[in-house]
Every structure is written in structure tokens, then in C-alpha cells.
mmCIF file of C-alpha atoms in Angstrom:
data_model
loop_
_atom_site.group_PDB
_atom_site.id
_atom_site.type_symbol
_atom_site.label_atom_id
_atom_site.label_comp_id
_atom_site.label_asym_id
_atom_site.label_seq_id
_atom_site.Cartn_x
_atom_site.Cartn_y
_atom_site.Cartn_z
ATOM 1 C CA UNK I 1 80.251 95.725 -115.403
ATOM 2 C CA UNK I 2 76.343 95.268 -114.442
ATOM 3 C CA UNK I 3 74.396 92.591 -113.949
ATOM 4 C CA UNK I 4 74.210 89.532 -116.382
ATOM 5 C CA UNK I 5 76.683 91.848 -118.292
ATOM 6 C CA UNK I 6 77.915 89.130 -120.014
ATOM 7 C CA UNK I 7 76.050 86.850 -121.285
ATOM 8 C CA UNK I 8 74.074 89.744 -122.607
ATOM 9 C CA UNK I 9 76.696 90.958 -124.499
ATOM 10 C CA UNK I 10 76.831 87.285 -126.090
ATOM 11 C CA UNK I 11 73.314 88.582 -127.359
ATOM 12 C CA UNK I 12 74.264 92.431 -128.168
ATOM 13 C CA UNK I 13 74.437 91.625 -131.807
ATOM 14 C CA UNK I 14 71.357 89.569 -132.178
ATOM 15 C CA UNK I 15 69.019 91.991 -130.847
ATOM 16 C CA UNK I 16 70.763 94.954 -132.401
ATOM 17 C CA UNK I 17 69.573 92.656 -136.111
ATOM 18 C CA UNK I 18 66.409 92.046 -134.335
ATOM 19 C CA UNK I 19 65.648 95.762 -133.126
ATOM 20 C CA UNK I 20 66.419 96.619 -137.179
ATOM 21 C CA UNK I 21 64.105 94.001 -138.724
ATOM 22 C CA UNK I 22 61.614 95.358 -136.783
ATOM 23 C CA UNK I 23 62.473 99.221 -137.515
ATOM 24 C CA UNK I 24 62.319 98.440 -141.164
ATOM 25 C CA UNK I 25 59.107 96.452 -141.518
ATOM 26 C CA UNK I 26 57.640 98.678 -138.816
ATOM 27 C CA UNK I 27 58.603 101.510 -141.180
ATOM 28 C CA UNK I 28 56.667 99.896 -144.407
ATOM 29 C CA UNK I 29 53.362 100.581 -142.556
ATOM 30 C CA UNK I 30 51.516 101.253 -146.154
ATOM 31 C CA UNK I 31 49.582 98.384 -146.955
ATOM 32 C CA UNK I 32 49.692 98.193 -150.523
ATOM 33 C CA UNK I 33 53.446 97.191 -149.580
ATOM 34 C CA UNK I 34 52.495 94.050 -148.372
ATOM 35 C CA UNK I 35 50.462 93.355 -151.217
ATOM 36 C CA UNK I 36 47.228 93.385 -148.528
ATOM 37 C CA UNK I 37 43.501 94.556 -149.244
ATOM 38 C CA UNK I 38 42.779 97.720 -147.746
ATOM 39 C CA UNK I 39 40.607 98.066 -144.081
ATOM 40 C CA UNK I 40 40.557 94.109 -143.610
ATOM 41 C CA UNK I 41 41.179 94.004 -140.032
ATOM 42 C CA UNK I 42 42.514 90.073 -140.383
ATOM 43 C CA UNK I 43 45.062 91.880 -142.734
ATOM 44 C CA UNK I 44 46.175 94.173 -140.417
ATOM 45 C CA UNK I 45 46.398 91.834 -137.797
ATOM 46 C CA UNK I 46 48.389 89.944 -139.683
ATOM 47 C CA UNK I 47 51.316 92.352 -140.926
ATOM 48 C CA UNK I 48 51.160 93.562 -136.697
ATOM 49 C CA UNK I 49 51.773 90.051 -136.081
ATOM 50 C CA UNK I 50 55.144 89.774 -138.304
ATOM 51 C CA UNK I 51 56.161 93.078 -137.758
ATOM 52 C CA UNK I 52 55.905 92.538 -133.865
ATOM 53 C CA UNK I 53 57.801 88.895 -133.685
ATOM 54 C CA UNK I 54 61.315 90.027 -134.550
ATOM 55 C CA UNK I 55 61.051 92.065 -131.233
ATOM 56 C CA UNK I 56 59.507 88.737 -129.337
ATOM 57 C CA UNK I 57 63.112 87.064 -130.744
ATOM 58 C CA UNK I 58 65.079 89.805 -129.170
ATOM 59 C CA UNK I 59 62.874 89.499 -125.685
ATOM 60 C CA UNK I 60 63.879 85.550 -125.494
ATOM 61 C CA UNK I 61 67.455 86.067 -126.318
ATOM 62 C CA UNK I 62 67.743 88.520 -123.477
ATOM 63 C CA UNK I 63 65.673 86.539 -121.057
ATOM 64 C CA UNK I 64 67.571 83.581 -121.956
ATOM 65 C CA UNK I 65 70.902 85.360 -121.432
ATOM 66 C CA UNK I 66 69.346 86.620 -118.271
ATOM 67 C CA UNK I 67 68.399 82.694 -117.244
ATOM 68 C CA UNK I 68 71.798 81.732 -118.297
ATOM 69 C CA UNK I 69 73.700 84.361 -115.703
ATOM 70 C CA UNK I 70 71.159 83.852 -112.794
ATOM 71 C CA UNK I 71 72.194 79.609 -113.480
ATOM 72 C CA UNK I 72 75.694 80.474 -113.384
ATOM 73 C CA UNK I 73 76.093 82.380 -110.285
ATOM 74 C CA UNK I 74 73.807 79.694 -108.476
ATOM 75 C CA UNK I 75 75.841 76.918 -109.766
ATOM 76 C CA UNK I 76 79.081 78.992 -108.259
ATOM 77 C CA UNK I 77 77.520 78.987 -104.800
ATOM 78 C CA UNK I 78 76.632 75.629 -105.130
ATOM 79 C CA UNK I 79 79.976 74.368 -105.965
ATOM 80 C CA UNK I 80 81.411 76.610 -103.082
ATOM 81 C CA UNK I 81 78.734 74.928 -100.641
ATOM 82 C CA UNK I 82 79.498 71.349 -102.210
ATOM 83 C CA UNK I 83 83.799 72.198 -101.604
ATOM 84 C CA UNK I 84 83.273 73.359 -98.386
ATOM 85 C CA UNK I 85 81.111 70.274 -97.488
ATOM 86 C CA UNK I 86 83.608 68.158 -98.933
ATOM 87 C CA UNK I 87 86.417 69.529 -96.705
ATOM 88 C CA UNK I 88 84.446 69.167 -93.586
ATOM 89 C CA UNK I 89 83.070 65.683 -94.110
ATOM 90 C CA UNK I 90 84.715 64.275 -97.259
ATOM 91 C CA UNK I 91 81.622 64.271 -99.398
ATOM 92 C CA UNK I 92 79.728 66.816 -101.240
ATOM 93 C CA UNK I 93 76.761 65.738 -99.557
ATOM 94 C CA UNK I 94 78.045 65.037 -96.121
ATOM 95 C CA UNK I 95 78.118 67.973 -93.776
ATOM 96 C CA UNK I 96 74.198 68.684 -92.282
ATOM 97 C CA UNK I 97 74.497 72.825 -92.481
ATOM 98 C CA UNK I 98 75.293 72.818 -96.068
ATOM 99 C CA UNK I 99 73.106 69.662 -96.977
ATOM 100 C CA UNK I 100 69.939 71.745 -96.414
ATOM 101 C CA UNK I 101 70.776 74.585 -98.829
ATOM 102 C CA UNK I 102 72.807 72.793 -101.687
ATOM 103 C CA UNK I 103 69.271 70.441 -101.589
ATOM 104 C CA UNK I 104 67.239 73.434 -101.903
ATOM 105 C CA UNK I 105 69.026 75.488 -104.738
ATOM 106 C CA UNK I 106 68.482 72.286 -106.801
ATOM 107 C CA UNK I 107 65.037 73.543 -107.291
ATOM 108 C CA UNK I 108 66.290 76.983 -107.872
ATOM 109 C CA UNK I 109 68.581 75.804 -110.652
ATOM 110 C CA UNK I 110 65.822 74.006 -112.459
ATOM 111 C CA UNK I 111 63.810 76.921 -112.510
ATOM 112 C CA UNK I 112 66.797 78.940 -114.399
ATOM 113 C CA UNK I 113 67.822 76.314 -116.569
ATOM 114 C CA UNK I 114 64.468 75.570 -117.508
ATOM 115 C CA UNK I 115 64.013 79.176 -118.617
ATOM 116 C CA UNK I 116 66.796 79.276 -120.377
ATOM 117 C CA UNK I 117 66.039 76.481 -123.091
ATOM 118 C CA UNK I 118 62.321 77.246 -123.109
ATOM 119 C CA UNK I 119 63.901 81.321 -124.207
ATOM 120 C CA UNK I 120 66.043 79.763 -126.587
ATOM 121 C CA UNK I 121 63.601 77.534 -128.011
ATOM 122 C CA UNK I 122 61.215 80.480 -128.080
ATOM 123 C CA UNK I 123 63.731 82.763 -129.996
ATOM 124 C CA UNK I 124 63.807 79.711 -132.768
ATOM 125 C CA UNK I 125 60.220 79.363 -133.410
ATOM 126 C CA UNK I 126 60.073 83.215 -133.565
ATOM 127 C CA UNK I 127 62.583 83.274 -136.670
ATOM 128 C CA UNK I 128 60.626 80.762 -138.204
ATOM 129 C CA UNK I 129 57.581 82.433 -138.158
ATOM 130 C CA UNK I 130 59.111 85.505 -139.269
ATOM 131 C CA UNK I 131 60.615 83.330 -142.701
ATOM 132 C CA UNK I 132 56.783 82.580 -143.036
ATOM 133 C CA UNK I 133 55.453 85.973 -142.438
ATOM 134 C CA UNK I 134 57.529 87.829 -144.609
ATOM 135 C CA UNK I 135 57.970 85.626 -147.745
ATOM 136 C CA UNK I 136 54.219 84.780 -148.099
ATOM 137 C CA UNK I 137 54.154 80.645 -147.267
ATOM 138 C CA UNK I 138 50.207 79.481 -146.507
ATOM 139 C CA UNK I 139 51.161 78.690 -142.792
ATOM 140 C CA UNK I 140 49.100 80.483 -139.750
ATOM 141 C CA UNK I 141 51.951 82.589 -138.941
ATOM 142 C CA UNK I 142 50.255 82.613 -135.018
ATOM 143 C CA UNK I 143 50.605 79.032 -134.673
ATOM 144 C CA UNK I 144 54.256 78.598 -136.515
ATOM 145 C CA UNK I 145 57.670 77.028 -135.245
ATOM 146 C CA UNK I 146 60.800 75.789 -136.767
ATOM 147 C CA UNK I 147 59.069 72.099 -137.335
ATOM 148 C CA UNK I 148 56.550 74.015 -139.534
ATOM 149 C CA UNK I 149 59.544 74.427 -141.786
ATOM 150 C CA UNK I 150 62.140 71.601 -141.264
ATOM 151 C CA UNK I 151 61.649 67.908 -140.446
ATOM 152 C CA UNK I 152 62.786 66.670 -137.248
ATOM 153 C CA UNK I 153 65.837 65.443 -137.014
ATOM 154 C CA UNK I 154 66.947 68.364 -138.664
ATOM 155 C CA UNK I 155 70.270 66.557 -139.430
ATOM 156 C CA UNK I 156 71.862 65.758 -141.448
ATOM 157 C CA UNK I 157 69.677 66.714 -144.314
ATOM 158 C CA UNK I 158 67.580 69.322 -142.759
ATOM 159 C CA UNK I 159 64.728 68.375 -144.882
ATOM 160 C CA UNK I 160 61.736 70.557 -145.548
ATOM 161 C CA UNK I 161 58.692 69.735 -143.754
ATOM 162 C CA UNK I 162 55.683 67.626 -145.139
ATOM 163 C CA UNK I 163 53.816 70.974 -144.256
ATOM 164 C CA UNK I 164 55.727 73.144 -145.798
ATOM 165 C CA UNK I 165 56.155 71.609 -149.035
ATOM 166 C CA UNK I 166 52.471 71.165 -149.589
ATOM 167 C CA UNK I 167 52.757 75.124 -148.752
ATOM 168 C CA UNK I 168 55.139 75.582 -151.493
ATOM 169 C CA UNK I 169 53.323 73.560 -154.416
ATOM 170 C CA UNK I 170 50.299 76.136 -153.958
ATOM 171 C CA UNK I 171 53.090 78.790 -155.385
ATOM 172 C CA UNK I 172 55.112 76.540 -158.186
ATOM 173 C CA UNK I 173 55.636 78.423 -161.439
ATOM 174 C CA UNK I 174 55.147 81.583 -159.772
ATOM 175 C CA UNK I 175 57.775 84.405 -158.793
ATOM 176 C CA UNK I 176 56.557 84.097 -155.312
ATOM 177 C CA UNK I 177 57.405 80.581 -155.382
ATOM 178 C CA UNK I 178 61.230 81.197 -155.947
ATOM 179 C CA UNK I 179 61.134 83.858 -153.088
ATOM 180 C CA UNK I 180 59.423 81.847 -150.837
ATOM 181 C CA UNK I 181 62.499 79.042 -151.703
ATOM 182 C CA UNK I 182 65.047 80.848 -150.987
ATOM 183 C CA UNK I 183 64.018 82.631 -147.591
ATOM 184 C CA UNK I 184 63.835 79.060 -146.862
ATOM 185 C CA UNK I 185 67.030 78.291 -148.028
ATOM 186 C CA UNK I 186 68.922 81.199 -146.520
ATOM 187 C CA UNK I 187 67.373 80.713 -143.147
ATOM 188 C CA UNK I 188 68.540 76.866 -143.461
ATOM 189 C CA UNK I 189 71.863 77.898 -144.200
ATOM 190 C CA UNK I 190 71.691 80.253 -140.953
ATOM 191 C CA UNK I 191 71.189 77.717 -138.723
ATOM 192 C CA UNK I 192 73.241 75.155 -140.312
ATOM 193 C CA UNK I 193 76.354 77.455 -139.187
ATOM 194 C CA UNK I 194 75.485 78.150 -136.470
ATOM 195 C CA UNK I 195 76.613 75.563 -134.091
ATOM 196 C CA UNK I 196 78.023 71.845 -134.624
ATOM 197 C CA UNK I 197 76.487 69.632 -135.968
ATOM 198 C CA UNK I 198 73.205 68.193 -134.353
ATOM 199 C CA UNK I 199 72.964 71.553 -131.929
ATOM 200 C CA UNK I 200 69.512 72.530 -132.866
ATOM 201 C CA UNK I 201 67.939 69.106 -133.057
ATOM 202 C CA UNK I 202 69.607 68.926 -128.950
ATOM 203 C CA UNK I 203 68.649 71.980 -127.942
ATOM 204 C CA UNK I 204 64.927 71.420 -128.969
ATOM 205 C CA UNK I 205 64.706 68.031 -127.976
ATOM 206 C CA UNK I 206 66.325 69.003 -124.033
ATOM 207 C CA UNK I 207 63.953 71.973 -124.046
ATOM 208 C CA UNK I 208 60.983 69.400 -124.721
ATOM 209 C CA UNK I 209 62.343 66.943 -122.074
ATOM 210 C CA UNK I 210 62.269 69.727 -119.491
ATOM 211 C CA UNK I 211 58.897 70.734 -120.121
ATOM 212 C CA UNK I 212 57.216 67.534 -121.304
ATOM 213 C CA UNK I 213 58.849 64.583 -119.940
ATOM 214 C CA UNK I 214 60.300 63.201 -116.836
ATOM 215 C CA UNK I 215 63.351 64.656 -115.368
ATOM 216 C CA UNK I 216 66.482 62.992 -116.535
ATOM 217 C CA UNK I 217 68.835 61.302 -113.630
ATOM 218 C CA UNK I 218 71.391 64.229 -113.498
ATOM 219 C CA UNK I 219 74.777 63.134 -112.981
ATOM 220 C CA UNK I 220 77.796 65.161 -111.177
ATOM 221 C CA UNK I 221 81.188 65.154 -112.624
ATOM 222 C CA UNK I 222 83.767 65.654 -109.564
ATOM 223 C CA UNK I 223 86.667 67.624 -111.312
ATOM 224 C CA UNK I 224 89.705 68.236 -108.521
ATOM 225 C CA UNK I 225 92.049 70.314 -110.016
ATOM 226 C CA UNK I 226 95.951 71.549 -108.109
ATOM 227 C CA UNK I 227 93.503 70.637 -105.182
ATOM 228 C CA UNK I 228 90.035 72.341 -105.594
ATOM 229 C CA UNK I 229 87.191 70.649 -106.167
ATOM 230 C CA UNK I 230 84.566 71.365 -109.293
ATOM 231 C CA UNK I 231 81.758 69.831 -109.356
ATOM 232 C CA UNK I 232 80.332 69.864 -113.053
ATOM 233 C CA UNK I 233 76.769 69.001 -114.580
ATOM 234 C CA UNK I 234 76.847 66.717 -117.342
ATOM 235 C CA UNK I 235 74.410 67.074 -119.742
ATOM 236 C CA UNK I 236 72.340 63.988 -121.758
ATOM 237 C CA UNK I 237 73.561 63.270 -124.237
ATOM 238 C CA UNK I 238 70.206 62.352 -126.013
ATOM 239 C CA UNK I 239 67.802 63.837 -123.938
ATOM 240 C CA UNK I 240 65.016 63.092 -125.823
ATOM 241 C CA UNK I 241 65.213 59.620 -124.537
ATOM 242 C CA UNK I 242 64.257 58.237 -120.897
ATOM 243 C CA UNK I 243 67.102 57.107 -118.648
ATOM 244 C CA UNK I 244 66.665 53.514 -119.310
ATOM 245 C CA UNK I 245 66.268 54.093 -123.084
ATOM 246 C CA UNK I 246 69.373 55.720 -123.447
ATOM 247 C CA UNK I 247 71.220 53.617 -121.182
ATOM 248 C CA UNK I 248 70.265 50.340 -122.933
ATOM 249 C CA UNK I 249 70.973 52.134 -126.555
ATOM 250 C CA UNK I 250 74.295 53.730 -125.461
ATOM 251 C CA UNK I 251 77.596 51.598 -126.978
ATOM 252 C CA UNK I 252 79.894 50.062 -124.984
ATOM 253 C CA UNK I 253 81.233 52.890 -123.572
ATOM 254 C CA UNK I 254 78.436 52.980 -121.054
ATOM 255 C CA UNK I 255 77.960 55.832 -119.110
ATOM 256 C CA UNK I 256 80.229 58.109 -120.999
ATOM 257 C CA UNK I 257 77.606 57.728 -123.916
ATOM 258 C CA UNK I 258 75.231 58.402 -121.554
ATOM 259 C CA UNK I 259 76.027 61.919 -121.468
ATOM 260 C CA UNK I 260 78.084 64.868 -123.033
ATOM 261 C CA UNK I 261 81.530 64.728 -121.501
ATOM 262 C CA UNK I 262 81.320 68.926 -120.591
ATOM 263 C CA UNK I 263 79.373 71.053 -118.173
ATOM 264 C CA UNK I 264 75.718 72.182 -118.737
ATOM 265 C CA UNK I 265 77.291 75.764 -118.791
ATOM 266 C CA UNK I 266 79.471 75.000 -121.401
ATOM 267 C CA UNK I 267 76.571 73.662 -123.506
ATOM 268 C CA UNK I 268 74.339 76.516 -122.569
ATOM 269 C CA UNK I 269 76.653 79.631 -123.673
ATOM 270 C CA UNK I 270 77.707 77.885 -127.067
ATOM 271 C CA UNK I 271 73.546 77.148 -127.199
ATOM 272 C CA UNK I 272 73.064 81.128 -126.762
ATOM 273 C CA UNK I 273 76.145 81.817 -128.908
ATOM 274 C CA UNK I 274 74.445 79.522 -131.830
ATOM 275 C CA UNK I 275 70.921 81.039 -131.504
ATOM 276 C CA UNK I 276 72.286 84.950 -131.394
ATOM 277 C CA UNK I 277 73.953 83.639 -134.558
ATOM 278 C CA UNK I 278 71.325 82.261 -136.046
ATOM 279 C CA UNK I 279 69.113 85.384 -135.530
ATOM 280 C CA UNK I 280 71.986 87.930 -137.159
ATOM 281 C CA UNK I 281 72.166 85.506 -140.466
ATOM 282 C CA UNK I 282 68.262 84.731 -140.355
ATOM 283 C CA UNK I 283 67.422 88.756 -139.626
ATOM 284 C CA UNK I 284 69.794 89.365 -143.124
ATOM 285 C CA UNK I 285 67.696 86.745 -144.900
ATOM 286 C CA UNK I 286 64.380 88.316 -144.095
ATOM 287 C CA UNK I 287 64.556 91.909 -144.912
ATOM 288 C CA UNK I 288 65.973 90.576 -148.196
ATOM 289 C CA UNK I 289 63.173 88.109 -149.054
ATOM 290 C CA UNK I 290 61.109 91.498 -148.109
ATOM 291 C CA UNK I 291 63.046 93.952 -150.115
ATOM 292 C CA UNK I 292 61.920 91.749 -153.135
ATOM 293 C CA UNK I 293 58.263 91.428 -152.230
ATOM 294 C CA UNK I 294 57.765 94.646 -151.616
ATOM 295 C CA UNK I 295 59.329 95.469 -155.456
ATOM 296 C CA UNK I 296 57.688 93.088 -157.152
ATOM 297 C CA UNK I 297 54.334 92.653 -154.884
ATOM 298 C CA UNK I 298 53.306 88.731 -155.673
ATOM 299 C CA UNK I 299 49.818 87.344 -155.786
ATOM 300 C CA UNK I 300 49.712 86.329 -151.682
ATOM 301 C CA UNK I 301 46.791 84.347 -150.319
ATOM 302 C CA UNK I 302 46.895 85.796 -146.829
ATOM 303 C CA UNK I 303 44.461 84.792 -145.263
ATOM 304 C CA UNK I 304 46.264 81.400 -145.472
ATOM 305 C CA UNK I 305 48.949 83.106 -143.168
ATOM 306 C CA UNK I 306 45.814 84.155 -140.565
ATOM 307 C CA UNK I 307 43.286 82.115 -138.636
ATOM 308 C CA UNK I 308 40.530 83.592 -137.337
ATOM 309 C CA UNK I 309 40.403 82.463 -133.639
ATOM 310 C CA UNK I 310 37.096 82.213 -131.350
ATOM 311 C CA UNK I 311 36.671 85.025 -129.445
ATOM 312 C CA UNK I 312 35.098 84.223 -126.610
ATOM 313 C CA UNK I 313 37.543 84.390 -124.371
ATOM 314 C CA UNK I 314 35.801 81.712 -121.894
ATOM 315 C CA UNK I 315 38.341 82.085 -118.668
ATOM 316 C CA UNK I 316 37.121 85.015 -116.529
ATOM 317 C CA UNK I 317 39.887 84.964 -114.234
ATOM 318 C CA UNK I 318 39.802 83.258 -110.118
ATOM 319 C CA UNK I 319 38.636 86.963 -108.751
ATOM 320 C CA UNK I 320 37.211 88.894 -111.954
ATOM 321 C CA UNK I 321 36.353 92.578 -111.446
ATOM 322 C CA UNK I 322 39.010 93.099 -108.527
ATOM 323 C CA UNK I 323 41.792 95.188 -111.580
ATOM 324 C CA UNK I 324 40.206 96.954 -113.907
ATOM 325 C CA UNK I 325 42.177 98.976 -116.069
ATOM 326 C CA UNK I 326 40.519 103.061 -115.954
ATOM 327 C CA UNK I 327 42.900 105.087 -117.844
ATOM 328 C CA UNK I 328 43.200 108.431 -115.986
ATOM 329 C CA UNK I 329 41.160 111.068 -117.694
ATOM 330 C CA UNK I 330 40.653 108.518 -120.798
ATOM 331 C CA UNK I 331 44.396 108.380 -121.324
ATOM 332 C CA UNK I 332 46.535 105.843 -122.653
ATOM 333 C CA UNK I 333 50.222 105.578 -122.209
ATOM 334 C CA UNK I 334 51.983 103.996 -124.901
ATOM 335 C CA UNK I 335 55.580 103.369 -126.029
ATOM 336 C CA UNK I 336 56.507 105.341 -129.586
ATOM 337 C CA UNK I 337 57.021 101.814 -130.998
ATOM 338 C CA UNK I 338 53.541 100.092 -129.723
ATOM 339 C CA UNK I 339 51.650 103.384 -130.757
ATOM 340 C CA UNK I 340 52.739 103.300 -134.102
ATOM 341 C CA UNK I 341 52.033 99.463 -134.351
ATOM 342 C CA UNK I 342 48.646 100.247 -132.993
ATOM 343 C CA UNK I 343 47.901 103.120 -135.199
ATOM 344 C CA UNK I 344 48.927 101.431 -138.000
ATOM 345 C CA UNK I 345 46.616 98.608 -137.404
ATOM 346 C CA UNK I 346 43.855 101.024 -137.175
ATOM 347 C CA UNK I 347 42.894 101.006 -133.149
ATOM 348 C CA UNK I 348 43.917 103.920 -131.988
ATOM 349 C CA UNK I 349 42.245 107.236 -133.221
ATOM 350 C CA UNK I 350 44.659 109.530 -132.978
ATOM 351 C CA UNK I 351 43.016 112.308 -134.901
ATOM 352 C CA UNK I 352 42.958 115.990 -132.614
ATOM 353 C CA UNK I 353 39.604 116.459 -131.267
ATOM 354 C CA UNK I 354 37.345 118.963 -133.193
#
């Protein structure tokens, strides 16, 4: 078995819905099948945009599953570093050789943990702009995530967002409006069952804490078992709170309320599981919300789906001019998927030379 072999098999199914999606919508290149006006490059722009996220989706999940593997085989060495310390000097902490190292992997396991939840989280928003993009809602697909859709805490009602529904009155009465409905629908009912309850709300709100907030005391779970020692990471259990918040809010059953009462890895491969779930049910719900536009081609205001950004692109770089790109004898290499996006958005002239 390869590398990471298994927690990207945890994914193998998601991307293989993924790599279809995109197949399918890359295949409906007309534009009269998105109900678009002809040569309006914010039109074009737009269907390359939704046609190009389901394969951003698959590119998280595997970097995520990546992440998750590169986590797991640090925390082994860690744990081996920590047992071996504990045998020489009765603590995990306690012999000098191994102090140094399990000290500076902490940093190292940060980085891969951090990774992993902002992939996940990544993976998420993609669906969610996808359910935009395909069923016609007037959202800037570019700027969309799953809080364009749903209001947080998505549980336990998993209510549509304030956004959203002001989205959805410009539609009412119209068939458009029912399709747009139940893409929204379906892809609720995707996530729903995809985890326990409250998985998506935690995996979000860790995922902000790791990139927005300050770090969260972690605390080590010392697990000896027929006389080894594990030493697990337990996770918050609300980790969109500080440590003092959550402390002074948890019950009496102090620091066991304080966090989840399993490892991080635990929490991290049912997290993947639930997403690469998510993405198979959600992928289903798509193409069929895009099966029916394309049949019965509704009125769609696009151009409340695209926002024309400034283009000036105002950073220059630290040491402009030192890489410039000089195709070889004014060639281009392209992969057979990102030439056909590109031809079908109209940049590439791929006409033979009179």
C-alpha cells in the first residue's frame, strides 16, 4: 500500500462523484444550455467558475486526507518519543534527548492539523457554491460558502440564511424558484446525514479557531493499556469559545465538558468520512437540479451570480520581472481538461493557422 493510502481511500468515492460532476457540466459547454447570452465574457466566466469548483472539492478532500496521514504518522512518533521518555524518567516530558524533538514536532503537528480542517472546510464551501452555481440563486458564486446558504448554528434546524432567502423571494412563483428550493433542500439533507449531530457546526467553528483565534490549551489524555502508554489529544469540545469561556460555561462535570472524551484522530477521520459523504449525496443533488435547468432553461439573472472585480491587480510581487513565463516557440502546455475549459470560455484560439 502507498503513501497516505488510506485515508485517501476514505476519499476514493467523493472525488470519483466530484471528477463526474465536473465531466458532465464540463461536457454541456453550449451556452444556450445554461440559459446564458452569447459572447458575454462575465457569462463565460461564470459557467468556468461552476464547472471548475467540483474539481477544487475533490483537490481539498485529497489534501485533507493527505494532512490527515502526514498528522497521524507524526503523532505515532510522538507517542513513541513520549513512551520512551516515560520509561527513562517517568514522565512524558522528562528525559532531555527526547524533550527537544517531542517540543519541536508540536509545531509540525499544528501545521498538519491545521491543513487538514482548513481542506475540509474548503471542500464545504466548494459544495455550496456549486448548489448556487448550478440552480441559479442571486449569490456571487466567487465569494460563496456554506453560511451563504444556512444559518449558523446549523443545528438543530439548519435554517436558511437571511441571504439566501432574500435570494429566493427574487424567484417566488416561478419554476426556477421550486428548483432553486429543492437543490437547497437536497444538499441540506446531505449534510444532515452525514455525521452526528452538531459535526458541521464543530468542524467549522475548530477550523475558524485555528485560523482566527488564539490557540486553545491542548490537553493530553495518558491512556496505559496491558502496560503501554498512549498518549491521546483531546479535542474542545466547543472550540469556538476561549479557554476561560468554556471553562466557566462547562457543567459540573468540569474538565470532562471541557473537551470531547476521544482523540483528535478519531474526530478527524469521522470529519473526512462526513465531508466525502457529504460531497457523494451533494454531487447527486447537483447534476439533478442541472438536468432540470438545462430542460426547462428558466429566466436566470446571472449576472447576480458574477461580480465584476477591479482589475488592477495592485501587488507587483517583492522581486517583479525575475520569472517571466516565455512559452517555448509560443507554446502552451495544457491539460485535456483545462484546454477545453479554456476553449470553451473563449481564450484560447485554437483554430489551424492559415
Amino acid at each position: 500500500m502507498g503513501r497516505h493510502q488510506r485515508e485517501l481511500a476514505l476519499v476514493a468515492e467523493a472525488n470519483s462523484a466530484a471528477d463526474q460532476l465536473s465531466e458532465k457540466l464540463l461536457g454541456r459547454a453550449d451556452v444556450w444550455r445554461w440559459s446564458l447570452p452569447v459572447g458575454e465574457p462575465d457569462a463565460l466566466a461564470l459557467r468556468d467558475y461552476i464547472v471548475s469548483t467540483p474539481e477544487a472539492v475533490k483537490r481539498n478532500l485529497r489534501q485533507a486526507a493527505v494532512s490527515l496521514s502526514l498528522y497521524r504518522g507524526m503523532r505515532t512518533a510522538q507517542g513513541s518519543d513520549m513512551a520512551n521518555s516515560v520509561r527513562r524518567s517517568g514522565t512524558p516530558w522528562g528525559d532531555r534527548d527526547l524533550a527537544v524533538r517531542v517540543r519541536e514536532r508540536l509545531d509540525e503537528l499544528n501545521v498538519h492539523q491545521l491543513a487538514f480542517f482548513a481542506s475540509l472546510g474548503a471542500a464545504i464551501d466548494g459544495l455550496a457554491a456549486i448548489a448556487i452555481g448550478v440552480s441559479g440563486v442571486g449569490i456571487p458564486v466567487i465569494r460563496a460558502d456554506v453560511g451563504s446558504i444556512f444559518a449558523r448554528p446549523f443545528e438543530p434546524t439548519w435554517d436558511t440564511s437571511d441571504r439566501l432567502r432574500r435570494a429566493l423571494r427574487q424567484t417566488e412563483g416561478t419554476p426556477l424558484h421550486d428548483l432553486q428550493t429543492k437543490a437547497v433542500s437536497g444538499f441540506r439533507v446531505g449534510l444532515k446525514g452525514a455525521g452526528p449531530s452538531g459535526w458541521l457546526d464543530w468542524l467549522l467553528d475548530q477550523r475558524n479557531a485555528l485560523v482566527h483565534r488564539a490557540p486553545r490549551t491542548v490537553f493530553t489524555n495518558t491512556v496505559v493499556v496491558k502496560g503501554r502508554h498512549r498518549f491521546d489529544e483531546l479535542p474542545p469540545r466547543r472550540p469556538e469559545q476561549s479557554d476561560i469561556e468554556a471553562l466557566r460555561r462547562a457543567s459540573d462535570g468540569g474538565i470532562p465538558d471541557f473537551y470531547l472524551t476521544e482523540d483528535m484522530l478519531t474526530t478527524a477521520e469521522g470529519l473526512l468520512n462526513s465531508v466525502a459523504r457529504a460531497t457523494v449525496a451533494s454531487c447527486a443533488v447537483f447534476w439533478s437540479a442541472w438536468e432540470r435547468r438545462e430542460v426547462e432553461h428558466p429566466d436566470i439573472d446571472w449576472r447576480k451570480q458574477w461580480r465584476e472585480f477591479s482589475s488592477d491587480p495592485r501587488f507587483e510581487g517583492y522581486a517583479p520581472g525575475t520569472s517571466v513565463l516565455n512559452p517555448k516557440g509560443g507554446q502552451l502546455h495544457l491539460s485535456p481538461t483545462l484546454l477545453r475549459r479554456f476553449q470553451n470560455a473563449d481564450i484560447l484560439d485554437t483554430r489551424p493557422p492559415a
